[in-house]
Amino acid sequence: DVKVTQSSRYLVKRTGEKVFLECVQDMDHENMFWYRQDPGLGLRLIYFSYDVKMKEKGDIPEGYSVSREKKERFSLILESASTNQTSMYLCASRPGGGPYEQYFGPGTRLTVT
Amino acid sequence: AQSVTQPDIHITVSEGASLELRCNYSYGATPYLFWYVQSPGQGLQLLLKYFSGDTLVQGIKGFEAEFKRSQSSFNLRKPSVHWSDAAEYFCAVGISGGYNKLIFGAGTRLAVHP
């Protein structure tokens, strides 16, 4: 089974802190994604990566950056957390090429106070 | 622009009743379509997918969905709902090319009465 893990299920940070959310997949997938999920808005794509060190902005990249130094790991970085970044963050991965489905991690619920 | 609409934000059904969750998409080319389910506090699990071929697709947990190109719809159905089906359901369209990103609908939250 594909397994996507996220470093924390719940996280509480203060405004202005630098926050790292980590995601690891064990299936050698080329593509990895970070979404945020808010009630009534569904999932919105923040960033995705199609290979090591390669990244593309999604629909809402402002206030976020990402890092992919190894194929299995994709990190989301909030350089200076703000209260409007309080949300559920979901990581996903999929094989490269073709219309494959995405496999999701359990999510990290981030609260910024 | 590509988009997915799930017209029903909340749906409540009785256990044992039938279920249909609606999904409409806007996409110029042949879509890849998915239904995911999210139980409380969990990530998303794939229920079923449509890429091509038979327009009626079967998924896990007794769910099925029908692709209707003329209506730009991909509705999810289940003949008899169980209490454990209470969850949030997301429809998504896969964008061919562009690394096959997914565009998600806003979700439908299903409540099941005993």
mmCIF file of C-alpha atoms in Angstrom:
data_model
loop_
_atom_site.group_PDB
_atom_site.id
_atom_site.type_symbol
_atom_site.label_atom_id
_atom_site.label_comp_id
_atom_site.label_asym_id
_atom_site.label_seq_id
_atom_site.Cartn_x
_atom_site.Cartn_y
_atom_site.Cartn_z
ATOM 1 C CA ASP A 1 0.000 0.000 0.000
ATOM 2 C CA VAL A 2 1.088 3.534 -0.718
ATOM 3 C CA LYS A 3 1.849 5.387 2.449
ATOM 4 C CA VAL A 4 2.038 9.152 2.746
ATOM 5 C CA THR A 5 2.949 10.435 6.182
ATOM 6 C CA GLN A 6 2.943 13.944 7.581
ATOM 7 C CA SER A 7 5.153 14.971 10.467
ATOM 8 C CA SER A 8 2.425 16.321 12.743
ATOM 9 C CA ARG A 9 -1.340 15.848 13.054
ATOM 10 C CA TYR A 10 -1.802 19.025 15.078
ATOM 11 C CA LEU A 11 0.426 22.062 15.319
ATOM 12 C CA VAL A 12 0.044 25.365 17.158
ATOM 13 C CA LYS A 13 2.350 28.244 16.237
ATOM 14 C CA ARG A 14 2.558 31.934 16.972
ATOM 15 C CA THR A 15 2.243 34.731 14.458
ATOM 16 C CA GLY A 16 5.585 35.456 12.813
ATOM 17 C CA GLU A 17 7.110 32.040 13.479
ATOM 18 C CA LYS A 18 8.721 30.038 10.685
ATOM 19 C CA VAL A 19 6.827 26.784 10.269
ATOM 20 C CA PHE A 20 7.903 23.581 8.549
ATOM 21 C CA LEU A 21 5.424 20.907 7.503
ATOM 22 C CA GLU A 22 7.007 17.673 6.374
ATOM 23 C CA CYS A 23 5.614 15.015 4.072
ATOM 24 C CA VAL A 24 7.157 11.653 3.216
ATOM 25 C CA GLN A 25 5.960 9.040 0.708
ATOM 26 C CA ASP A 26 7.287 5.516 0.385
ATOM 27 C CA MET A 27 6.303 4.620 -3.192
ATOM 28 C CA ASP A 28 8.979 6.376 -5.238
ATOM 29 C CA HIS A 29 6.408 8.783 -6.691
ATOM 30 C CA GLU A 30 7.682 11.563 -8.899
ATOM 31 C CA ASN A 31 4.918 14.066 -8.179
ATOM 32 C CA MET A 32 4.086 15.538 -4.784
ATOM 33 C CA PHE A 33 1.542 18.178 -3.815
ATOM 34 C CA TRP A 34 0.606 20.458 -0.938
ATOM 35 C CA TYR A 35 -2.997 21.579 -0.461
ATOM 36 C CA ARG A 36 -4.831 23.581 2.122
ATOM 37 C CA GLN A 37 -8.376 22.663 3.015
ATOM 38 C CA ASP A 38 -10.865 25.190 4.345
ATOM 39 C CA PRO A 39 -14.608 24.702 4.977
ATOM 40 C CA GLY A 40 -16.674 25.487 1.911
ATOM 41 C CA LEU A 41 -13.625 25.906 -0.303
ATOM 42 C CA GLY A 42 -12.553 22.306 -0.804
ATOM 43 C CA LEU A 43 -8.872 21.664 -1.445
ATOM 44 C CA ARG A 44 -6.742 24.361 -2.979
ATOM 45 C CA LEU A 45 -3.311 23.637 -4.428
ATOM 46 C CA ILE A 46 -0.447 25.576 -2.865
ATOM 47 C CA TYR A 47 2.602 24.070 -4.612
ATOM 48 C CA PHE A 48 3.555 20.897 -6.356
ATOM 49 C CA SER A 49 6.795 19.214 -7.303
ATOM 50 C CA TYR A 50 7.325 17.008 -10.340
ATOM 51 C CA ASP A 51 10.880 15.945 -9.520
ATOM 52 C CA VAL A 52 13.642 16.486 -6.998
ATOM 53 C CA LYS A 53 14.443 20.185 -6.680
ATOM 54 C CA MET A 54 11.672 21.018 -9.190
ATOM 55 C CA LYS A 55 8.570 22.895 -8.109
ATOM 56 C CA GLU A 56 5.639 24.791 -9.547
ATOM 57 C CA LYS A 57 3.263 27.258 -7.965
ATOM 58 C CA GLY A 58 -0.299 26.174 -7.508
ATOM 59 C CA ASP A 59 -3.339 28.378 -7.125
ATOM 60 C CA ILE A 60 -2.519 29.978 -3.749
ATOM 61 C CA PRO A 61 1.290 30.084 -3.284
ATOM 62 C CA GLU A 62 1.480 33.467 -1.538
ATOM 63 C CA GLY A 63 3.030 33.199 1.917
ATOM 64 C CA TYR A 64 4.396 29.706 1.301
ATOM 65 C CA SER A 65 7.519 28.092 -0.087
ATOM 66 C CA VAL A 66 8.525 24.471 -0.595
ATOM 67 C CA SER A 67 11.584 22.295 -0.660
ATOM 68 C CA ARG A 68 12.232 18.916 -2.234
ATOM 69 C CA GLU A 69 15.794 17.783 -1.714
ATOM 70 C CA LYS A 70 14.990 14.051 -1.823
ATOM 71 C CA LYS A 71 12.435 12.245 -3.920
ATOM 72 C CA GLU A 72 10.470 10.905 -0.969
ATOM 73 C CA ARG A 73 10.236 14.150 1.016
ATOM 74 C CA PHE A 74 8.365 17.373 0.268
ATOM 75 C CA SER A 75 8.361 20.210 2.775
ATOM 76 C CA LEU A 76 6.010 23.164 3.023
ATOM 77 C CA ILE A 77 7.426 26.272 4.659
ATOM 78 C CA LEU A 78 5.563 29.204 6.113
ATOM 79 C CA GLU A 79 8.268 31.869 6.327
ATOM 80 C CA SER A 80 6.302 34.053 8.748
ATOM 81 C CA ALA A 81 3.089 32.444 9.902
ATOM 82 C CA SER A 82 -0.055 34.549 9.990
ATOM 83 C CA THR A 83 -3.473 33.860 11.471
ATOM 84 C CA ASN A 84 -5.030 33.534 8.010
ATOM 85 C CA GLN A 85 -2.829 30.492 7.460
ATOM 86 C CA THR A 86 -4.726 28.590 10.129
ATOM 87 C CA SER A 87 -6.018 25.609 8.157
ATOM 88 C CA MET A 88 -5.788 21.898 7.433
ATOM 89 C CA TYR A 89 -2.792 21.070 5.242
ATOM 90 C CA LEU A 90 -2.810 17.941 3.127
ATOM 91 C CA CYS A 91 0.086 16.384 1.274
ATOM 92 C CA ALA A 92 -0.377 14.035 -1.674
ATOM 93 C CA SER A 93 1.774 12.066 -4.086
ATOM 94 C CA ARG A 94 1.319 10.223 -7.369
ATOM 95 C CA PRO A 95 3.422 8.533 -10.032
ATOM 96 C CA GLY A 96 4.657 10.718 -12.870
ATOM 97 C CA GLY A 97 2.927 10.686 -16.257
ATOM 98 C CA GLY A 98 -0.576 9.432 -16.992
ATOM 99 C CA PRO A 99 -3.826 10.238 -15.207
ATOM 100 C CA TYR A 100 -3.022 8.479 -11.969
ATOM 101 C CA GLU A 101 -4.873 9.245 -8.770
ATOM 102 C CA GLN A 102 -3.240 11.102 -5.933
ATOM 103 C CA TYR A 103 -2.575 9.449 -2.586
ATOM 104 C CA PHE A 104 -3.110 11.607 0.475
ATOM 105 C CA GLY A 105 -1.549 11.850 3.897
ATOM 106 C CA PRO A 106 -3.651 12.242 7.057
ATOM 107 C CA GLY A 107 -3.273 16.012 7.175
ATOM 108 C CA THR A 108 -1.825 18.553 9.593
ATOM 109 C CA ARG A 109 -4.201 20.901 11.355
ATOM 110 C CA LEU A 110 -2.235 24.110 11.875
ATOM 111 C CA THR A 111 -3.419 26.831 14.227
ATOM 112 C CA VAL A 112 -1.619 30.173 14.196
ATOM 113 C CA THR A 113 -2.351 32.366 17.208
ATOM 114 C CA ALA B 1 -11.300 27.868 -16.659
ATOM 115 C CA GLN B 2 -11.640 24.400 -15.233
ATOM 116 C CA SER B 3 -13.970 24.020 -12.284
ATOM 117 C CA VAL B 4 -15.930 21.468 -10.297
ATOM 118 C CA THR B 5 -19.287 22.179 -8.685
ATOM 119 C CA GLN B 6 -20.875 20.137 -5.947
ATOM 120 C CA PRO B 7 -24.264 21.794 -5.521
ATOM 121 C CA ASP B 8 -25.106 20.205 -2.171
ATOM 122 C CA ILE B 9 -23.076 21.377 0.820
ATOM 123 C CA HIS B 10 -24.858 19.133 3.315
ATOM 124 C CA ILE B 11 -27.026 16.066 2.784
ATOM 125 C CA THR B 12 -28.788 14.008 5.440
ATOM 126 C CA VAL B 13 -30.160 10.538 4.715
ATOM 127 C CA SER B 14 -31.539 7.726 6.811
ATOM 128 C CA GLU B 15 -29.559 4.541 7.182
ATOM 129 C CA GLY B 16 -30.598 2.105 4.480
ATOM 130 C CA ALA B 17 -31.798 4.824 2.113
ATOM 131 C CA SER B 18 -30.289 5.384 -1.303
ATOM 132 C CA LEU B 19 -27.821 8.181 -1.939
ATOM 133 C CA GLU B 20 -26.847 10.353 -4.861
ATOM 134 C CA LEU B 21 -24.214 13.079 -4.609
ATOM 135 C CA ARG B 22 -24.032 15.468 -7.521
ATOM 136 C CA CYS B 23 -20.926 16.674 -9.307
ATOM 137 C CA ASN B 24 -20.694 18.917 -12.369
ATOM 138 C CA TYR B 25 -17.464 19.895 -14.028
ATOM 139 C CA SER B 26 -16.279 22.434 -16.551
ATOM 140 C CA TYR B 27 -13.394 21.265 -18.699
ATOM 141 C CA GLY B 28 -12.825 21.509 -22.442
ATOM 142 C CA ALA B 29 -11.155 18.167 -23.045
ATOM 143 C CA THR B 30 -11.939 14.612 -21.993
ATOM 144 C CA PRO B 31 -11.811 14.683 -18.206
ATOM 145 C CA TYR B 32 -10.311 12.301 -15.746
ATOM 146 C CA LEU B 33 -12.756 12.174 -12.840
ATOM 147 C CA PHE B 34 -12.413 11.094 -9.246
ATOM 148 C CA TRP B 35 -14.453 10.781 -6.093
ATOM 149 C CA TYR B 36 -12.661 10.905 -2.753
ATOM 150 C CA VAL B 37 -14.030 10.452 0.763
ATOM 151 C CA GLN B 38 -12.708 12.076 3.922
ATOM 152 C CA SER B 39 -13.689 10.724 7.324
ATOM 153 C CA PRO B 40 -13.418 13.156 10.260
ATOM 154 C CA GLY B 41 -9.807 14.032 11.030
ATOM 155 C CA GLN B 42 -8.475 11.908 8.193
ATOM 156 C CA GLY B 43 -6.901 12.396 4.802
ATOM 157 C CA LEU B 44 -8.674 11.678 1.533
ATOM 158 C CA GLN B 45 -9.297 8.140 0.324
ATOM 159 C CA LEU B 46 -10.055 7.354 -3.306
ATOM 160 C CA LEU B 47 -13.533 5.868 -3.826
ATOM 161 C CA LEU B 48 -13.463 5.498 -7.605
ATOM 162 C CA LYS B 49 -12.139 7.002 -10.805
ATOM 163 C CA TYR B 50 -13.091 7.375 -14.459
ATOM 164 C CA PHE B 51 -10.526 7.636 -17.211
ATOM 165 C CA SER B 52 -12.263 6.164 -20.269
ATOM 166 C CA GLY B 53 -14.476 3.310 -21.411
ATOM 167 C CA ASP B 54 -17.574 2.199 -19.523
ATOM 168 C CA THR B 55 -19.291 5.279 -18.177
ATOM 169 C CA LEU B 56 -20.583 3.464 -15.089
ATOM 170 C CA VAL B 57 -17.704 2.818 -12.721
ATOM 171 C CA GLN B 58 -17.674 0.773 -9.563
ATOM 172 C CA GLY B 59 -15.694 1.739 -6.510
ATOM 173 C CA ILE B 60 -14.989 0.641 -3.001
ATOM 174 C CA LYS B 61 -17.537 0.432 -0.165
ATOM 175 C CA GLY B 62 -20.410 -0.246 -2.609
ATOM 176 C CA PHE B 63 -20.237 3.124 -4.368
ATOM 177 C CA GLU B 64 -20.659 3.697 -8.086
ATOM 178 C CA ALA B 65 -20.608 6.764 -10.311
ATOM 179 C CA GLU B 66 -21.838 7.500 -13.798
ATOM 180 C CA PHE B 67 -20.083 9.792 -16.273
ATOM 181 C CA LYS B 68 -22.508 11.714 -18.486
ATOM 182 C CA ARG B 69 -20.609 13.763 -21.027
ATOM 183 C CA SER B 70 -23.726 15.553 -22.313
ATOM 184 C CA GLN B 71 -24.481 16.831 -18.815
ATOM 185 C CA SER B 72 -20.866 17.323 -17.721
ATOM 186 C CA SER B 73 -21.707 15.304 -14.650
ATOM 187 C CA PHE B 74 -20.179 12.528 -12.591
ATOM 188 C CA ASN B 75 -22.692 11.727 -9.855
ATOM 189 C CA LEU B 76 -21.902 9.328 -7.034
ATOM 190 C CA ARG B 77 -24.480 6.770 -5.925
ATOM 191 C CA LYS B 78 -24.988 4.103 -3.325
ATOM 192 C CA PRO B 79 -28.141 1.973 -3.113
ATOM 193 C CA SER B 80 -28.177 1.589 0.695
ATOM 194 C CA VAL B 81 -26.281 3.899 3.007
ATOM 195 C CA HIS B 82 -24.604 2.680 6.210
ATOM 196 C CA TRP B 83 -23.939 4.818 9.271
ATOM 197 C CA SER B 84 -20.206 4.488 8.589
ATOM 198 C CA ASP B 85 -20.665 6.369 5.293
ATOM 199 C CA ALA B 86 -21.035 9.646 7.203
ATOM 200 C CA ALA B 87 -18.122 11.709 5.902
ATOM 201 C CA GLU B 88 -17.248 14.468 3.471
ATOM 202 C CA TYR B 89 -17.137 13.609 -0.216
ATOM 203 C CA PHE B 90 -15.077 15.399 -2.825
ATOM 204 C CA CYS B 91 -15.371 15.253 -6.581
ATOM 205 C CA ALA B 92 -12.266 16.143 -8.606
ATOM 206 C CA VAL B 93 -11.315 16.544 -12.249
ATOM 207 C CA GLY B 94 -7.810 15.745 -13.441
ATOM 208 C CA ILE B 95 -6.253 18.186 -15.864
ATOM 209 C CA SER B 96 -4.390 16.297 -18.579
ATOM 210 C CA GLY B 97 -0.976 17.764 -19.137
ATOM 211 C CA GLY B 98 0.315 20.214 -16.561
ATOM 212 C CA TYR B 99 1.385 17.277 -14.431
ATOM 213 C CA ASN B 100 -2.202 16.115 -14.131
ATOM 214 C CA LYS B 101 -3.239 18.438 -11.368
ATOM 215 C CA LEU B 102 -6.582 17.885 -9.684
ATOM 216 C CA ILE B 103 -9.296 20.503 -9.380
ATOM 217 C CA PHE B 104 -11.551 19.770 -6.412
ATOM 218 C CA GLY B 105 -15.128 20.666 -5.687
ATOM 219 C CA ALA B 106 -16.029 22.268 -2.359
ATOM 220 C CA GLY B 107 -17.256 18.970 -0.955
ATOM 221 C CA THR B 108 -20.548 17.514 0.271
ATOM 222 C CA ARG B 109 -20.903 16.593 3.925
ATOM 223 C CA LEU B 110 -23.074 13.518 4.427
ATOM 224 C CA ALA B 111 -24.895 12.847 7.687
ATOM 225 C CA VAL B 112 -26.625 9.496 8.263
ATOM 226 C CA HIS B 113 -29.571 9.163 10.640
ATOM 227 C CA PRO B 114 -30.134 5.802 12.328
#
